[in-house]
XYZ file of C-alpha atoms in Angstrom:
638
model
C 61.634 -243.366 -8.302
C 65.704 -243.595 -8.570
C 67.590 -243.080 -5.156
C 69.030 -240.036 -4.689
C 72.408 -241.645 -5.035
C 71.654 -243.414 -8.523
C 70.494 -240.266 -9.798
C 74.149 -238.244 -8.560
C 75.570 -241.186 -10.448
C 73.540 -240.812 -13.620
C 74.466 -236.405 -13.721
C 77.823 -237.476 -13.742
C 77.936 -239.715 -16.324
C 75.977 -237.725 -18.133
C 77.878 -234.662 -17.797
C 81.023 -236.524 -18.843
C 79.216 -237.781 -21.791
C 78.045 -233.903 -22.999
C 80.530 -231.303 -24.126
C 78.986 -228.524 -22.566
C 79.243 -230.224 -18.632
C 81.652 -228.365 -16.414
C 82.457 -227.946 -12.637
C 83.356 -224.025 -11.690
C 86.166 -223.869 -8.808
C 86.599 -220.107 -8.008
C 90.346 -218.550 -8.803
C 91.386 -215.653 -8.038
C 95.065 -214.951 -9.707
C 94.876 -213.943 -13.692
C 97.536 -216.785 -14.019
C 95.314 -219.220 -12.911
C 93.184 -217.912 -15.331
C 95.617 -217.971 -18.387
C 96.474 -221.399 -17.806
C 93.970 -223.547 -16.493
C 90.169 -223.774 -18.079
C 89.314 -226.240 -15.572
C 90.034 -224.033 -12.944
C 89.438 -221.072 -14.233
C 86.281 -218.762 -15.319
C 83.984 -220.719 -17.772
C 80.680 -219.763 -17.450
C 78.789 -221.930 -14.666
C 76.157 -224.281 -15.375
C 73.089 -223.706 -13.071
C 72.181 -227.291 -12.984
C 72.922 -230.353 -15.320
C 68.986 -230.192 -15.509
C 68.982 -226.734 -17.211
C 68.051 -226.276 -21.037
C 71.032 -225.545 -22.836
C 69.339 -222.375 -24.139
C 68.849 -221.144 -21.100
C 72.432 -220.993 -20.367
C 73.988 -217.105 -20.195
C 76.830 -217.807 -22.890
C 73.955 -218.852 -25.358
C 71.999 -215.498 -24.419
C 74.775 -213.316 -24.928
C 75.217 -214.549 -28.188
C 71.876 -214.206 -29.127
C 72.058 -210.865 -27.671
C 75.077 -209.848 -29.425
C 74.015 -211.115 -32.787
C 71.063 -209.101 -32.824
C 72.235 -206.154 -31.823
C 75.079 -207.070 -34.605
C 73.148 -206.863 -37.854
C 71.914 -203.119 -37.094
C 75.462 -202.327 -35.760
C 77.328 -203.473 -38.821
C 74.852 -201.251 -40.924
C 75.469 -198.130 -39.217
C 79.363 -199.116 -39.673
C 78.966 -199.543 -43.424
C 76.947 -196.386 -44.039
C 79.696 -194.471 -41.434
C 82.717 -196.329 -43.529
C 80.878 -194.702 -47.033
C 81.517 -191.076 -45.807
C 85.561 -192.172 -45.681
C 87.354 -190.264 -48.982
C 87.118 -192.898 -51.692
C 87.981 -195.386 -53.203
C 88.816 -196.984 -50.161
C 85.508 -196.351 -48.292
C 83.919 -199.067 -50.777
C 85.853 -201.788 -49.962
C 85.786 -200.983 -46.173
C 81.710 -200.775 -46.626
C 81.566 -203.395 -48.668
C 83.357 -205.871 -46.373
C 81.252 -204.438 -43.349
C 78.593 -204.936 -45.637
C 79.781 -209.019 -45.766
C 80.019 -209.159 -42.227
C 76.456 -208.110 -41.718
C 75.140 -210.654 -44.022
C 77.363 -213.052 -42.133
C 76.174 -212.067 -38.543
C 72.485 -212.126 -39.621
C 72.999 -215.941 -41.112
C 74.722 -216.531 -38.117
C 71.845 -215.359 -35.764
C 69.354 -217.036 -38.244
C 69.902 -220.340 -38.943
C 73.229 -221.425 -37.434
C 72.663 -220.497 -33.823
C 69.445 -222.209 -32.855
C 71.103 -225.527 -34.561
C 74.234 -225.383 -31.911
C 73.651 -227.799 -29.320
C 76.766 -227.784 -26.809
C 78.818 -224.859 -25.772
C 81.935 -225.986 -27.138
C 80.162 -225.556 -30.471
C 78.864 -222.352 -29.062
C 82.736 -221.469 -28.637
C 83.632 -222.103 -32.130
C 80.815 -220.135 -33.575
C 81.489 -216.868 -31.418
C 85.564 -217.731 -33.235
C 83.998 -217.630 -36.300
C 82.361 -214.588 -35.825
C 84.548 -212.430 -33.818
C 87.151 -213.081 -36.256
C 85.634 -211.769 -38.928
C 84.959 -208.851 -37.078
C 89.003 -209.017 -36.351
C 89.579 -209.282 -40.442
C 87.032 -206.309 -40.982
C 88.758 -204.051 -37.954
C 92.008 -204.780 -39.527
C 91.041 -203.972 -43.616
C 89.689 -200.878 -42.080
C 93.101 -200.235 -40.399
C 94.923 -201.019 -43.127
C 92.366 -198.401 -45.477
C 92.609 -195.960 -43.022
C 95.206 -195.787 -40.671
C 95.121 -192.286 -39.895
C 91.367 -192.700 -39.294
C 91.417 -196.181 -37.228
C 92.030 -195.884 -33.523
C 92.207 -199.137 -30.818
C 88.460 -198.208 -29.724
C 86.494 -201.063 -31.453
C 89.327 -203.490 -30.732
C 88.971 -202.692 -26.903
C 85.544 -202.969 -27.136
C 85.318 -206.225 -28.617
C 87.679 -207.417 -26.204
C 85.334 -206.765 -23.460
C 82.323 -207.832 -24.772
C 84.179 -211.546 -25.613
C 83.994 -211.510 -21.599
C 80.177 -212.390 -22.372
C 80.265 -214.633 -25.112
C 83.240 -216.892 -24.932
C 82.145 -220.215 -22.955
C 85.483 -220.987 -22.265
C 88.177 -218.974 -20.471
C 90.962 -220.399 -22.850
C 89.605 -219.100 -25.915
C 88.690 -216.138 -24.589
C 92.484 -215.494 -23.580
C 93.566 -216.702 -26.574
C 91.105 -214.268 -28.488
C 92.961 -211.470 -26.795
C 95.939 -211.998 -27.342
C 94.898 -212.882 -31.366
C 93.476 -209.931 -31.245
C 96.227 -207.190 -29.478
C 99.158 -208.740 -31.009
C 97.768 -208.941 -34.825
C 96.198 -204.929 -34.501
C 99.736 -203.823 -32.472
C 101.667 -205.583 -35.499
C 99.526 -204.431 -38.304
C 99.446 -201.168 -36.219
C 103.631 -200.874 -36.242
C 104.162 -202.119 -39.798
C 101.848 -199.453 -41.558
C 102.435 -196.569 -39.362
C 104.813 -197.143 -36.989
C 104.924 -197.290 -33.053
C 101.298 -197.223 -31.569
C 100.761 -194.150 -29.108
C 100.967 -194.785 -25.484
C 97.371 -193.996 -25.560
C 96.464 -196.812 -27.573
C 98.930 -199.179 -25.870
C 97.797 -198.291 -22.375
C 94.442 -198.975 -23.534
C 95.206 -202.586 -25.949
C 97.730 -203.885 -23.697
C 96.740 -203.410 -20.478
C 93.456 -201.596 -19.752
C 90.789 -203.507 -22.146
C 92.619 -207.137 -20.892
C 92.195 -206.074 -17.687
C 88.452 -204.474 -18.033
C 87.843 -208.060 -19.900
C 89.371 -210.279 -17.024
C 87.590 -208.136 -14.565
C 84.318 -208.426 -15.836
C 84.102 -211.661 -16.358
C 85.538 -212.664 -12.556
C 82.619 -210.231 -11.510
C 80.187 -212.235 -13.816
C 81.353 -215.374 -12.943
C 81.346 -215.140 -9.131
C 77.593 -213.762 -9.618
C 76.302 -216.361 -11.486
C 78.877 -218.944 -8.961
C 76.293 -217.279 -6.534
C 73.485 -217.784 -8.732
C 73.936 -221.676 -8.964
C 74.564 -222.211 -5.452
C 71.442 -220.532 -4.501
C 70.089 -222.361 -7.060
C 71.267 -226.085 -6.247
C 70.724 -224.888 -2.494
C 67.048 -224.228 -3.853
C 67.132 -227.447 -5.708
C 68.276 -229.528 -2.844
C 65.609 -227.666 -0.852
C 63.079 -228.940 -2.857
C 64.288 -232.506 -3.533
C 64.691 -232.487 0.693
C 60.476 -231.530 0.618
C 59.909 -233.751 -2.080
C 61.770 -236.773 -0.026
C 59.826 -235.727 3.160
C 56.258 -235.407 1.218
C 56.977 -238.863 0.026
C 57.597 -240.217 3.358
C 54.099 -238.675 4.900
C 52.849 -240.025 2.101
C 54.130 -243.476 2.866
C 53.785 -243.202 6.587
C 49.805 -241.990 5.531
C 49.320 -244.864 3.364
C 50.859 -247.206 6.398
C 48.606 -245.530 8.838
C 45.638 -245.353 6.508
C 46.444 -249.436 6.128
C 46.855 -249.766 9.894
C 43.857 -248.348 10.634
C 42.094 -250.440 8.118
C 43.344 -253.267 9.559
C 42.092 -252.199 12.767
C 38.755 -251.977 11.794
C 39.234 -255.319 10.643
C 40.216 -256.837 13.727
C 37.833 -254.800 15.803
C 35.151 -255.984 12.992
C 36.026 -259.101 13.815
C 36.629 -258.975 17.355
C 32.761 -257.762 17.802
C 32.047 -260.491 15.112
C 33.574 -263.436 17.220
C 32.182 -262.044 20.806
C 28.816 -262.142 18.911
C 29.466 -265.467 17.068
C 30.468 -266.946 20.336
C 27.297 -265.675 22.792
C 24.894 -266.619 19.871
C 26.303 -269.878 19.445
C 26.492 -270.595 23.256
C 22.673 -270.016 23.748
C 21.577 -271.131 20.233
C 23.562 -274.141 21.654
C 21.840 -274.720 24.229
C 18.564 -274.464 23.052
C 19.549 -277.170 20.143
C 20.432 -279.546 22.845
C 17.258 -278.693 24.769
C 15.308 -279.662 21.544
C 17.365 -282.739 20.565
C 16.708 -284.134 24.110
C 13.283 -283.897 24.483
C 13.115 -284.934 20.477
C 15.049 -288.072 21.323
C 12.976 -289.017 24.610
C 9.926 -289.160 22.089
C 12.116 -291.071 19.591
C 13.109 -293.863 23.158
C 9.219 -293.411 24.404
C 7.118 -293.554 21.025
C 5.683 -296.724 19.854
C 4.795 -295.123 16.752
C 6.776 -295.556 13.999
C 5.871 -292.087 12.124
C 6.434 -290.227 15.512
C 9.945 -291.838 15.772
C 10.905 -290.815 12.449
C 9.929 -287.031 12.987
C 11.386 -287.114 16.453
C 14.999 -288.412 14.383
C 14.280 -285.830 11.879
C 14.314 -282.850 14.548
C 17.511 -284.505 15.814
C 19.020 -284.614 12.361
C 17.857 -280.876 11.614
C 19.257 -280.098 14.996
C 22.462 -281.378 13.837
C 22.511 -279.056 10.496
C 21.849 -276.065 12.696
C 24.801 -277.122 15.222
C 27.278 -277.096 12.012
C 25.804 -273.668 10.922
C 27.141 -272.367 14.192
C 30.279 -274.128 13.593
C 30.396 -272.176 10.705
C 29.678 -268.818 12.216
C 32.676 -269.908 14.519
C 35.010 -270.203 12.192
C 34.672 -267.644 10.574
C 34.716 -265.731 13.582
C 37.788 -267.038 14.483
C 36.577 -268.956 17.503
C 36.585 -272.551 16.976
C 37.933 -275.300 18.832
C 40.645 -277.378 17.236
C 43.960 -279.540 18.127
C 46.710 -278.628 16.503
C 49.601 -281.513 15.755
C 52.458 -281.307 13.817
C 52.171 -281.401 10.155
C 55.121 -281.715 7.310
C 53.283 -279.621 5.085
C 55.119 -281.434 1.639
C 53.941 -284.591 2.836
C 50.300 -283.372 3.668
C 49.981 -281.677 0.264
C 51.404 -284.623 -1.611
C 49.103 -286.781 0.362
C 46.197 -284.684 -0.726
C 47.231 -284.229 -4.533
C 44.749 -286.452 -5.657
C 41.585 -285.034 -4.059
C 43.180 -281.804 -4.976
C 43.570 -282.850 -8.288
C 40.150 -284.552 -8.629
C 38.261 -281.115 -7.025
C 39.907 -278.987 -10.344
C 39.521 -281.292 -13.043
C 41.920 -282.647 -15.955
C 42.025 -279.247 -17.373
C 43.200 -277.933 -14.608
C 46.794 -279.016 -13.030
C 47.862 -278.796 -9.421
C 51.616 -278.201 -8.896
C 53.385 -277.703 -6.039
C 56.718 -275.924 -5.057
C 58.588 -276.107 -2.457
C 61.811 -273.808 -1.464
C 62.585 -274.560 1.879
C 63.355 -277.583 3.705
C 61.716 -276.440 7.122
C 57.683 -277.296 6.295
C 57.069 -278.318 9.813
C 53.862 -276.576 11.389
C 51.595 -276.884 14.233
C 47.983 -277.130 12.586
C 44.406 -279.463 12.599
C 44.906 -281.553 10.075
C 41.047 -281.321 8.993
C 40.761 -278.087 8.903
C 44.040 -277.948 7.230
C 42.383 -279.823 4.317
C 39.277 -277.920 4.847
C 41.566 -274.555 3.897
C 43.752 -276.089 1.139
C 40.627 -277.465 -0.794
C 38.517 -274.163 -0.488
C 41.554 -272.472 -2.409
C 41.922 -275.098 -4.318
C 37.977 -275.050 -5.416
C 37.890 -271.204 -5.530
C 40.724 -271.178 -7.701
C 39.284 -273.763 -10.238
C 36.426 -271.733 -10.135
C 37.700 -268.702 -11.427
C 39.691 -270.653 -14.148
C 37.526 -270.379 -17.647
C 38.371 -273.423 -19.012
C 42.298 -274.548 -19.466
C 44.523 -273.589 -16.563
C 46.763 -273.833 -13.914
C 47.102 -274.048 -9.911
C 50.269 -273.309 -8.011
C 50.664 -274.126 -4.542
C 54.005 -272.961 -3.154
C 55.618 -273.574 0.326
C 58.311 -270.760 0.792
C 60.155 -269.619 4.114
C 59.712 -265.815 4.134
C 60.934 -262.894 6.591
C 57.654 -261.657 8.469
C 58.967 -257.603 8.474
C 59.546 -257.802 4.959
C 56.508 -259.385 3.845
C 54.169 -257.559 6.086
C 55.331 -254.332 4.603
C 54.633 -254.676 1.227
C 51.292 -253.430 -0.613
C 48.533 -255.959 -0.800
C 45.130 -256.206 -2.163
C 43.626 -257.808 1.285
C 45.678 -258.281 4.063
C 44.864 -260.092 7.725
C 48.315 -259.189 9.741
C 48.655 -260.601 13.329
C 51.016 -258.826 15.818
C 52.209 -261.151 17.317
C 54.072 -263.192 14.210
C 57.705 -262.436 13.306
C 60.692 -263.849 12.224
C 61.245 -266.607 9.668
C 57.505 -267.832 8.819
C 56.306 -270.354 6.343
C 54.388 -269.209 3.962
C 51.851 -271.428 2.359
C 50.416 -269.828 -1.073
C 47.735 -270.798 -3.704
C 47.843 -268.990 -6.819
C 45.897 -269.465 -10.099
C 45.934 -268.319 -13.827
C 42.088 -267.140 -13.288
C 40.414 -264.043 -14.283
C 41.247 -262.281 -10.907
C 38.948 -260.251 -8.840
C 37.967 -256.603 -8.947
C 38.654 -254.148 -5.690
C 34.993 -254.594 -4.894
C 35.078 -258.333 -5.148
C 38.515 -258.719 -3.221
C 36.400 -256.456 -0.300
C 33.853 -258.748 0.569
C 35.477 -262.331 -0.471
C 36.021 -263.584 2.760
C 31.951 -262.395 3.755
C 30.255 -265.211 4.737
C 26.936 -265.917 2.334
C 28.920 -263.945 -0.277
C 29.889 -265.846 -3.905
C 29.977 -264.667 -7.343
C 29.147 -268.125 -8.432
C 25.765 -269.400 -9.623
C 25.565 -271.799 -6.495
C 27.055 -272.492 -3.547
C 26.318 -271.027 0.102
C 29.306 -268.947 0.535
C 31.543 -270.237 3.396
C 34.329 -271.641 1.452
C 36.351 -268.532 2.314
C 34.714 -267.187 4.731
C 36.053 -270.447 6.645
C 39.624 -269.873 5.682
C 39.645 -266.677 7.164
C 38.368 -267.989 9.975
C 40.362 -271.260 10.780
C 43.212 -268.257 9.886
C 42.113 -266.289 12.577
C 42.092 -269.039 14.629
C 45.811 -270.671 14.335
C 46.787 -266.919 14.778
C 48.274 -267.284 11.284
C 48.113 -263.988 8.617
C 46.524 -263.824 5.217
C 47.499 -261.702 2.468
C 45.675 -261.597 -1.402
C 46.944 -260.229 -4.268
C 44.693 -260.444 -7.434
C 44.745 -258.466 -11.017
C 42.207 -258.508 -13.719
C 42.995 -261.126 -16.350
C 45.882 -262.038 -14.280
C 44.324 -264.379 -11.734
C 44.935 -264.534 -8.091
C 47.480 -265.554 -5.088
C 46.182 -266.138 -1.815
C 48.779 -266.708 1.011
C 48.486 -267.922 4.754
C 51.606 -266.940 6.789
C 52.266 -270.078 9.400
C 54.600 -269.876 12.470
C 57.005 -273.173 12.165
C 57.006 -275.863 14.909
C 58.858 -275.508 17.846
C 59.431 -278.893 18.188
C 58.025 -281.821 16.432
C 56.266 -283.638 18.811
C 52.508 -283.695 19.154
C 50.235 -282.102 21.516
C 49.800 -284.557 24.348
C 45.804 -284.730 25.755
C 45.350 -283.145 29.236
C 42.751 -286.044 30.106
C 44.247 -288.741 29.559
C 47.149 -288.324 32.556
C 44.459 -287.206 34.885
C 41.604 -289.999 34.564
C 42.289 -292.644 37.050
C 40.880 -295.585 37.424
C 37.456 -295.929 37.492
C 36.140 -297.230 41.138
C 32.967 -298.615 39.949
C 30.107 -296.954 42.449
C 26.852 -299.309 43.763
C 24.853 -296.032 43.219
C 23.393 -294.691 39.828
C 23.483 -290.884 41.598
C 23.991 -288.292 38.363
C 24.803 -284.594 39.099
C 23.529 -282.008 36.398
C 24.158 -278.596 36.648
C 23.028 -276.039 34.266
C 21.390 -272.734 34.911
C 19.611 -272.828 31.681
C 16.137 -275.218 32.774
C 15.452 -275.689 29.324
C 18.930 -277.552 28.842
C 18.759 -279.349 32.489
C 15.316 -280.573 31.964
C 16.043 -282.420 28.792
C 19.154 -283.827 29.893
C 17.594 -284.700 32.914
C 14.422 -286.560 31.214
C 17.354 -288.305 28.733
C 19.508 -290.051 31.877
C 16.285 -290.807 33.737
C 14.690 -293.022 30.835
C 18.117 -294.375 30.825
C 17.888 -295.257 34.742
C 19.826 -292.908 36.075
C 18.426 -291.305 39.412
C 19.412 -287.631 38.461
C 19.821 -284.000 40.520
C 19.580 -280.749 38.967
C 21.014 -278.052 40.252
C 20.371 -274.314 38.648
C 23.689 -272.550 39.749
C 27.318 -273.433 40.806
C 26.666 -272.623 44.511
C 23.512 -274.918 44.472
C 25.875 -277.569 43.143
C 28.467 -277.246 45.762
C 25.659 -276.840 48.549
C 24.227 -280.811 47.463
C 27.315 -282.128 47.311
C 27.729 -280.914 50.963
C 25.047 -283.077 51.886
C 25.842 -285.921 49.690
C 29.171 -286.506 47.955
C 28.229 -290.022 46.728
C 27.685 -289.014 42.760
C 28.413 -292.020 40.095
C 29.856 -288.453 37.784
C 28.526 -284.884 37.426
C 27.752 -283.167 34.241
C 28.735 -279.317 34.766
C 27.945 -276.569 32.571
C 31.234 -274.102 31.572
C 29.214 -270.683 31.048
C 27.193 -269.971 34.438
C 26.911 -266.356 36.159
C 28.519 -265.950 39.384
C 30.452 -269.330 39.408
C 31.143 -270.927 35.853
C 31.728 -274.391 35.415
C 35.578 -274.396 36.842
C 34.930 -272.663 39.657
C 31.904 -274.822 40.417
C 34.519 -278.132 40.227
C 37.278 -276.705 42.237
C 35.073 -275.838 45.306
C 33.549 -279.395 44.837
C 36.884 -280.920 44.964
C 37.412 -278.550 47.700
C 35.098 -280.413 49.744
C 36.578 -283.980 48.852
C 34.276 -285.618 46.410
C 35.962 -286.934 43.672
C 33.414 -287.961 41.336
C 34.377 -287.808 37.435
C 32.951 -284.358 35.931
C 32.029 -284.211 32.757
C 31.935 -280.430 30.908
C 29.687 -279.451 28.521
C 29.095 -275.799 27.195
C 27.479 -274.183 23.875
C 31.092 -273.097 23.271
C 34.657 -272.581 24.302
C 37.192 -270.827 23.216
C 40.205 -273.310 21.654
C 42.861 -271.360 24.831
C 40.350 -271.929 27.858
C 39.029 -275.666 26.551
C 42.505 -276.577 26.566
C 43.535 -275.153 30.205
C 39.906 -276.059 31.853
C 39.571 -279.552 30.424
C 42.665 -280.367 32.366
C 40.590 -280.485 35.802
C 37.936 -282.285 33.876
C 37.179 -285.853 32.576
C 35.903 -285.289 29.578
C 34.469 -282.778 27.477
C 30.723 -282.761 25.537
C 30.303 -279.777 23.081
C 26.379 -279.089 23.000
C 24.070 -280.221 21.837
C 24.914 -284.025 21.960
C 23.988 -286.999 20.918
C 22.302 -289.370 23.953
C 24.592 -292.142 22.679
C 27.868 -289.747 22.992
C 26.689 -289.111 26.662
C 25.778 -292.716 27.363
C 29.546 -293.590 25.915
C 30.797 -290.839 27.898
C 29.342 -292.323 30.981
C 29.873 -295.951 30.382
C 33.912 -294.859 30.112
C 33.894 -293.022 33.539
C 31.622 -295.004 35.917
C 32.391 -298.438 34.414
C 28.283 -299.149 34.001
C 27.846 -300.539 31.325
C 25.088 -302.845 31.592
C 22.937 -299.081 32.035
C 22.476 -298.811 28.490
C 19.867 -301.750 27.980
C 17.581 -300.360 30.090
């Protein structure tokens, strides 16, 4: 839709353009009418809009026509009752002038087109009636009064478009009947010059200020009307928009509260499910150390491998979610893509070529580098995927204006609050088939694919490494005319990495005489194992089921080679449980371990801590783990 502006700009060069455009600027002296057109009394246009035959100088003529082809027969059979022979040639020629008017009303008037035209046809017309008025005068002048001539001066009020004509039709018209008048009989009578010279140019002027300030009335009422409605149609467009925003915020909402429930699930399932997988890989690798049996040993490192595939389906769950644990360096995004154009390359195929664009010099952003890849070859592969044979792959690096961007209509859109400003904005778009609105609705489910094979995750895992660098997605996809996905990244602050919060706080190791382990864990399941694990590897271990049962044996013995504290415990979680330990003085290392962690609270907790052991583990991670903080290593070949 035009802005109202553009569109004032387009009426007026359109009404310059057509003849019958005018503006109407009320006057109210007669010499303002007699000399100026412009500012005088043409008929007003209602609107620049209106049909031309809807104007009132094209229905008066109409009008007038008509009524003109039964009025000029009644004058032709009145002019035959005149004494002949002169009544013939005054019926004849009234005769004429009806066969004119009716062609006139037949066929020429619907062709006119502009009201100048309209003008010259009512000239036409009136002066034949003039040429008729005056044979009849001339035939009869004894007969012939100024009647007919006032009367057509009045009624040219009505049909005249222009004031100028309509003046000079007049005056055409008085002086050529007074002359014609004076040369056959002599001087007219005061009567008729009363009612020629002043009273029918009067009557005429009159009538058509009173018609002209009515229908001045008539079109401001209308444009008021006009503007009225344009003013409703400009605010039903705006609810519109602001419904369309709010039924778009709300969807995101849903979204985000979707996936809000969907991460607070993700992450309690994946803490206990956790758990239990490092239960079972314990125990299964204490049968794998204790087991002379060759066949036993290999099922007890099969449960340890299928362990490990269940650990990476939670990993999966995670990030999708939006809840996994990554650290973030910077990355020069040109140089990262350019590193990874041939594995990029070699995922599509030589049919397919990967490009990439880049507009802006700032590419700097703070991202994992793995899951960086992880994202740019999921794209990559979905892309090729929807590519039937020949095609092609854009990726484009552009620096973008959040407010902007954010507003505009997308297929799928992931919008974080908290982004704004200058972002980079990292797109991958193909020359696939494109997605339907069903498809684009449930691409980023997890277990959802439109392919043959595959398990589904691909995008389900960019959403959720996304969701995780608090970074916004947006999708815009046509049938036939592929598909552009885009990831909106906040640029580095300052291009230095991340620096470890473990590394300044491990001292140096004071090697201890005593082989004194601390677990705590209020899941037995979990302690157990991990307990059964450092005892066959000679470590004289305490359990204790709860933070407050931790702090209460350190009380009575301090003396621990490291502890091994679990993050998610009721009542006192794992930093909680360290700080009142501390609080009492011992300064063993601690070691954390948890089912999960969110990436904000692993990186402010595991500054108190040592070191950090996502379950379930690997014995050989803990037993390198331990080796670094107590300094035993000669514990291992036992």
């Amino acid at each position: 839709m035009n802005h109202p502006h553009c569109r004032d700009e387009m009426a007026q060069s359109n009404s310059s353009k057509q003849e019958d455009s005018f503006n109407y600027r009320p006057s109210t002296t007669i010499m303002r009418v007699l000399w100026s057109n412009r500012l005088g009394l043409s008929w007003v246009g209602l609107m620049d809009s209106v049909n031309f035959k809807e104007h009132p100088a094209y229905t008066c003529n109409v009008y007038a026509l008509k009524l003109g082809v039964p009025a000029t027969v009644v004058a032709a059979a009145f002019a035959l009752t005149y004494p002949p022979p002169m009544n013939v040639y005054v019926a004849a020629s009234v005769a004429l002038l009806c066969v004119f008017v009716f062609a006139m009303q037949r066929w020429v008037l619907p062709r006119i087109r502009t009201l100048r035209s309209l003008d010259l046809l009512v000239v036409a017309y009136c002066t034949c009636i003039l040429f008729t008025q005056l044979l009849s005068l001339v035939c009869y002048p004894e007969v012939e009064v100024a009647v007919g001539v006032g009367c057509m001066l009045v009624l040219s009020a009505l049909l005249f478009y222009s004031t100028t004509l309509m003046t000079c039709y007049i005056v055409l018209t008085v002086s050529s009947w007074t002359t014609l008048k004076w040369m056959i009989s002599g001087p007219i009578s005061p009567q008729d010059a009363l009612q020629l010279l002043l009273i029918a140019p009067l009557v005429t002027l009159i009538a058509r200020i009173t018609i002209v300030k009515t229908l001045s009335e008539l079109h401001a009422a209308r444009v008021r009307e006009t503007n009225n409605v344009q003013e409703l149609r400009s605010t039903l467009e705006r609810l519109q928009e602001e419904t369309r925003r709010l039924e778009s915020a709300e969807a995101q909402l849903q979204r985000a509260q979707k996936n809000e429930g969907l991460g607070i699930m993700a992450a309690g399932v994946a803490h206990d499910f956790n758990n239990t997988l490092a239960a079972i890989n314990a125990f299964a690798e204490v049968i794998e150390l204790e087991s002379s049996q060759p066949s036993v040993r290999a099922h007890a490192s099969e449960i340890c491998r299928a362990v490990k595939q269940a650990s990476s389906i939670c990993k999966h769950m995670l990030t999708y979610a939006g809840k996994s644990t990554s650290q973030m360096v910077p990355i020069d995004l040109v140089e990262f893509i350019q590193s990874l154009r041939p594995l990029m390359q070699a995922t599509c195929g030589k049919q397919i070529p990967v490009s990439l664009r880049s507009e802006e010099p700032c590419n700097v952003v703070m991202f994992n580098s793995a899951q960086l890849q992880q994202v740019l070859l999921n794209l990559i592969n979905n892309g090729a995927d929807a590519i039937a044979g020949s095609g092609t792959i854009e990726v484009t690096i552009a620096n973008v204006d959040a407010t902007r961007e954010f507003t505009k209509h997308w297929d799928y859109s992931l919008i974080v609050p908290g982004q704004q400003g200058t972002l980079i904005a990292l797109t991958v778009r193909d020359s696939g088939s494109g997605m339907c609105e069903e498809t684009i609705r449930q691409m980023f489910d997890p277990y959802f694919t439109t392919k043959g094979v595959g398990h589904g995750f691909g995008l389900s895992n960019v959403l959720g490494i996304a969701r995780s660098h608090k970074a916004s997605l947006t999708v815009s996809s046509e049938i036939g005319c592929g598909t552009a996905i885009t990831i909106y990244l906040s640029p580095a602050q300052a291009p230095t990495p991340v620096s470890g919060g473990n590394t300044e706080l491990i001292a140096e190791v004071q090697v201890r005489r005593n082989l004194r382990l601390l677990i705590v864990d209020d899941d037995a399941l979990v302690r157990d194992s991990i307990a059964e694990v450092l005892a066959f590897q000679g470590w004289n271990v305490c359990k204790a089921e709860s933070g407050q049962a931790a702090v209460d044996m350190v009380k009575q013995a301090s003396d621990f080679a490291a502890m091994i504290i679990d993050f998610n415990m009721p009542h006192m979680d794992g930093r909680e449980t360290l700080r009142a330990i501390r609080a009492l003085g011992c300064s063993s290392p601690a070691i954390l371990c948890s089912g999960h962690i969110s990436a904000p609270m692993q990186l402010s907790v595991l500054d108190e801590f040592q070191a950090f052991l996502p379950k379930p583990y690997h014995r050989l991670e803990l037993q390198a783990t331990l080796q670094r903080l107590t300094g035993y290593f000669d514990i291992a070949a036992k």
